[in-house]
Coordinates of C-alpha atoms in Angstrom, one line a residue:
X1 CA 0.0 0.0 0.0
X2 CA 1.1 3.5 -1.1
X3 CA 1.8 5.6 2.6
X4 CA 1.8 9.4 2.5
X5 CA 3.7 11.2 4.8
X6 CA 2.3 14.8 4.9
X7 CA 3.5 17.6 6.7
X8 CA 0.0 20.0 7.6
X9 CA 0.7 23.9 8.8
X10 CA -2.0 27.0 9.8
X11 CA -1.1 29.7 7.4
X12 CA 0.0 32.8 9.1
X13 CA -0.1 31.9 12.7
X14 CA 2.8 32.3 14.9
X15 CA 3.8 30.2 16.7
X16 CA 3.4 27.3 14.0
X17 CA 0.9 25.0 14.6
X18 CA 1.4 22.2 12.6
X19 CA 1.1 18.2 12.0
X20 CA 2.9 15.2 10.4
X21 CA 0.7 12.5 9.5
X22 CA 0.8 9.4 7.8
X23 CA -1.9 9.0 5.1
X24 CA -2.4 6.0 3.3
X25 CA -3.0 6.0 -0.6
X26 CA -6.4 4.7 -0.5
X27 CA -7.7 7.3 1.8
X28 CA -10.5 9.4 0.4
X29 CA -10.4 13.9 0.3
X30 CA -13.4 13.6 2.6
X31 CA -11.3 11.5 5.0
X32 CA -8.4 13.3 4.8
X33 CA -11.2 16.2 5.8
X34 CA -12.7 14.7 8.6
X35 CA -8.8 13.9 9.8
X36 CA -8.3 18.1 9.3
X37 CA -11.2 18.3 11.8
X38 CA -10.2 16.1 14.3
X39 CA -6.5 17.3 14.7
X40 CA -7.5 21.1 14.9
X41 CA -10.1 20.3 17.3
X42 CA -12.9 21.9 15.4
X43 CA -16.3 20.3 14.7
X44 CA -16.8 20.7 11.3
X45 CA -19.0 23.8 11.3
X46 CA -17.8 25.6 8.4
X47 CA -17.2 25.3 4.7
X48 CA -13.6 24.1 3.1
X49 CA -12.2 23.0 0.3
X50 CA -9.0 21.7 -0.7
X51 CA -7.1 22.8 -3.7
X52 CA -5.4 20.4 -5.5
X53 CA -3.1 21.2 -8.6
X54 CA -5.3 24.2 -9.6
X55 CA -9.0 22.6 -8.7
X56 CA -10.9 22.8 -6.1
X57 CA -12.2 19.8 -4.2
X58 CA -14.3 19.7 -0.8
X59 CA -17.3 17.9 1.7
X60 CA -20.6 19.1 0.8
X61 CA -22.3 20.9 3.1
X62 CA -26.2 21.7 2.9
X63 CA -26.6 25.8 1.6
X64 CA -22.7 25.2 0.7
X65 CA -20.9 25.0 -2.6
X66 CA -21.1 22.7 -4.9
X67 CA -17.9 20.4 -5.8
X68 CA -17.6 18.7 -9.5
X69 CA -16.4 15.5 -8.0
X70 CA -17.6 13.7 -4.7
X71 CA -14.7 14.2 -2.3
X72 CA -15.4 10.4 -0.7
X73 CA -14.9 9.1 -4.4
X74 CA -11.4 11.3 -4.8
X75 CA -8.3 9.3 -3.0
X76 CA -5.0 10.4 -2.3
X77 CA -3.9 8.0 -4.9
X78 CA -5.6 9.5 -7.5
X79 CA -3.2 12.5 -7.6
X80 CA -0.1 10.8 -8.1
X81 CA 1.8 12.8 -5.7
X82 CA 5.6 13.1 -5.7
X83 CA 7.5 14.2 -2.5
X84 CA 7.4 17.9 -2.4
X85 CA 4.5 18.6 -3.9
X86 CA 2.0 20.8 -2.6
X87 CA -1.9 21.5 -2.0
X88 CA -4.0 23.6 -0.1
X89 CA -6.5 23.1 2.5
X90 CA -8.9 25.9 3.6
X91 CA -11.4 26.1 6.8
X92 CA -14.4 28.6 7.5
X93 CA -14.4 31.5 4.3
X94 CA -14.8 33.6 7.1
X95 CA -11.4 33.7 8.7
X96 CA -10.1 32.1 5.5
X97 CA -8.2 29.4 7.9
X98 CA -5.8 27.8 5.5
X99 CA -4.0 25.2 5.9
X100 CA -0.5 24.7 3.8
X101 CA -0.3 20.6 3.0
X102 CA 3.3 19.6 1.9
X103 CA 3.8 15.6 0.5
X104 CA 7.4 14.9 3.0
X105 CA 7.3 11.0 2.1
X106 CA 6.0 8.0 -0.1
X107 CA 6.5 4.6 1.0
X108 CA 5.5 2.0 -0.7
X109 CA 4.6 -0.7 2.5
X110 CA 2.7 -4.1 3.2
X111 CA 0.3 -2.5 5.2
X112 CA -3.6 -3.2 5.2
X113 CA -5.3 -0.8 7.1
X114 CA -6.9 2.4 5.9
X115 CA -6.1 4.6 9.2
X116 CA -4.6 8.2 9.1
X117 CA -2.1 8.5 12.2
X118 CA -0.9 11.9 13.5
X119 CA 2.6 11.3 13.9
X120 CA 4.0 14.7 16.1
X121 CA 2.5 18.4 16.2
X122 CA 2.5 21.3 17.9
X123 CA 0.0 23.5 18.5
X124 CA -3.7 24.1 18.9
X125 CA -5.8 26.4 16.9
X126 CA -6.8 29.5 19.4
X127 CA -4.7 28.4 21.9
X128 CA -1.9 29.6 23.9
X129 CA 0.8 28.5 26.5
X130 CA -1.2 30.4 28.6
X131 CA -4.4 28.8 27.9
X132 CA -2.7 25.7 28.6
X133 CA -1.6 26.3 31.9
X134 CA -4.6 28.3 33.0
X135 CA -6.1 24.3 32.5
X136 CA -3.1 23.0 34.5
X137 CA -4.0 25.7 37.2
X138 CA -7.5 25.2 37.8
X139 CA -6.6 21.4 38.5
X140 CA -4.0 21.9 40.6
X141 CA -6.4 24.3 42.7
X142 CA -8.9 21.3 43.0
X143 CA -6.2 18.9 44.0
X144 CA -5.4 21.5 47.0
X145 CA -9.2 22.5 47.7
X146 CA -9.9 18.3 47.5
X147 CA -7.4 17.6 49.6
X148 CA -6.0 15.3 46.9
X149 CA -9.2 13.1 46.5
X150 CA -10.2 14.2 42.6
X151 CA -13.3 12.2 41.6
X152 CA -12.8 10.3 38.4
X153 CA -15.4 13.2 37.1
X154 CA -12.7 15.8 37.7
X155 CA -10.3 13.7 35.6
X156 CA -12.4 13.3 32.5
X157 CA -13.1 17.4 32.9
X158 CA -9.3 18.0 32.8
X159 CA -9.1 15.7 30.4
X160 CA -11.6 17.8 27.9
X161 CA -10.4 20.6 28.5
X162 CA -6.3 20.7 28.1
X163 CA -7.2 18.7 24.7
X164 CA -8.4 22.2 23.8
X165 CA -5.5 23.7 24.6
X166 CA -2.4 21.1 24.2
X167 CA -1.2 19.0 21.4
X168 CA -1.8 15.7 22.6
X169 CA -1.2 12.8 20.0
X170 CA -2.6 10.2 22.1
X171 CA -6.1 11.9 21.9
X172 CA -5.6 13.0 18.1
X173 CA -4.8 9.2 17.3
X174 CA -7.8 7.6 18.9
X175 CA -10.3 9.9 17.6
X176 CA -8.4 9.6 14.3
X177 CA -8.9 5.1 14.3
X178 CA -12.3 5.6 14.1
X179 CA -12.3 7.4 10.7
X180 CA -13.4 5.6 7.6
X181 CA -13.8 6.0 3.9
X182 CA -17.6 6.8 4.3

């Protein structure tokens, strides 16, 4: 099977916030969307498109645009990518979130599965190093006001939230295995 390793960045946000993933050939545009969505945290409200050697591809969304092909019938494969070649992701016309996609790797492997894994990042969209330890904070405040006895609700709430916050490919890579050509 034909493995992609693509390189991910937010245009024009400082610090980067960026992702390597591995992709595999036979993974369709709409799954490579629905992996966009999961590793930025977002929830798919908005309208995107990828751009893809001068065309544009994207999800349909009800009220959206329209696409000429059906983004869960276009695979990576399709595009014959070399290493260094380059395409375009963008998120909410709104903010115009775009996203620079860079091809870092091909590997040609014996591999069988159709899962996208994150493999490093940094960053989360919106969020700072403050942000982050304003999280760490507020549970350290609770370990001190509970005397040390957190409830295993107290975990799963600093759990959600420092995902928000923090780059954590544990997280990104289980939400990520559930992820199908649908």
């Amino acid at each position: 099977m034909r493995l992609y390793y693509i390189k991910i960045a937010i245009r024009g946000v400082s610090p980067m916030i960026w992702r390597r993933l591995r992709v595999p050939g036979i993974a369709s545009l709409a799954m490579l969307h629905n992996c966009i969505q999961i590793i930025n945290g977002w929830d798919d409200f908005y309208l995107n498109q990828f751009r893809i050697f001068g065309k544009d591809y994207g999800v349909y969304h009800y009220g959206g645009i329209s696409f000429n092909d059906d983004a869960h019938a276009v695979f990576m494969n399709d595009f014959e990518f070399d290493v260094g070649d380059k395409f375009t992701y963008e998120y909410n016309f709104f903010e115009h979130i775009v996203h620079d996609i860079r091809i870092e790797d091909i590997k040609n492997l014996p591999f069988t599965k159709n899962i996208i894994i994150c493999i490093s990042g940094s960053g989360m969209p919106g969020a700072t190093k403050y942000d982050e330890m304003e999280v760490k904070l507020s549970l350290l405040k609770k370990i001190v006001k509970k005397k040390g006895k957190l409830s295993y609700e107290d975990i799963q709430d600093f759990q959600e939230r420092i995902k928000c916050v923090k780059f954590l490919k544990r997280f990104i890579n289980k939400e990520l295995s559930s992820l199908s050509n649908e």
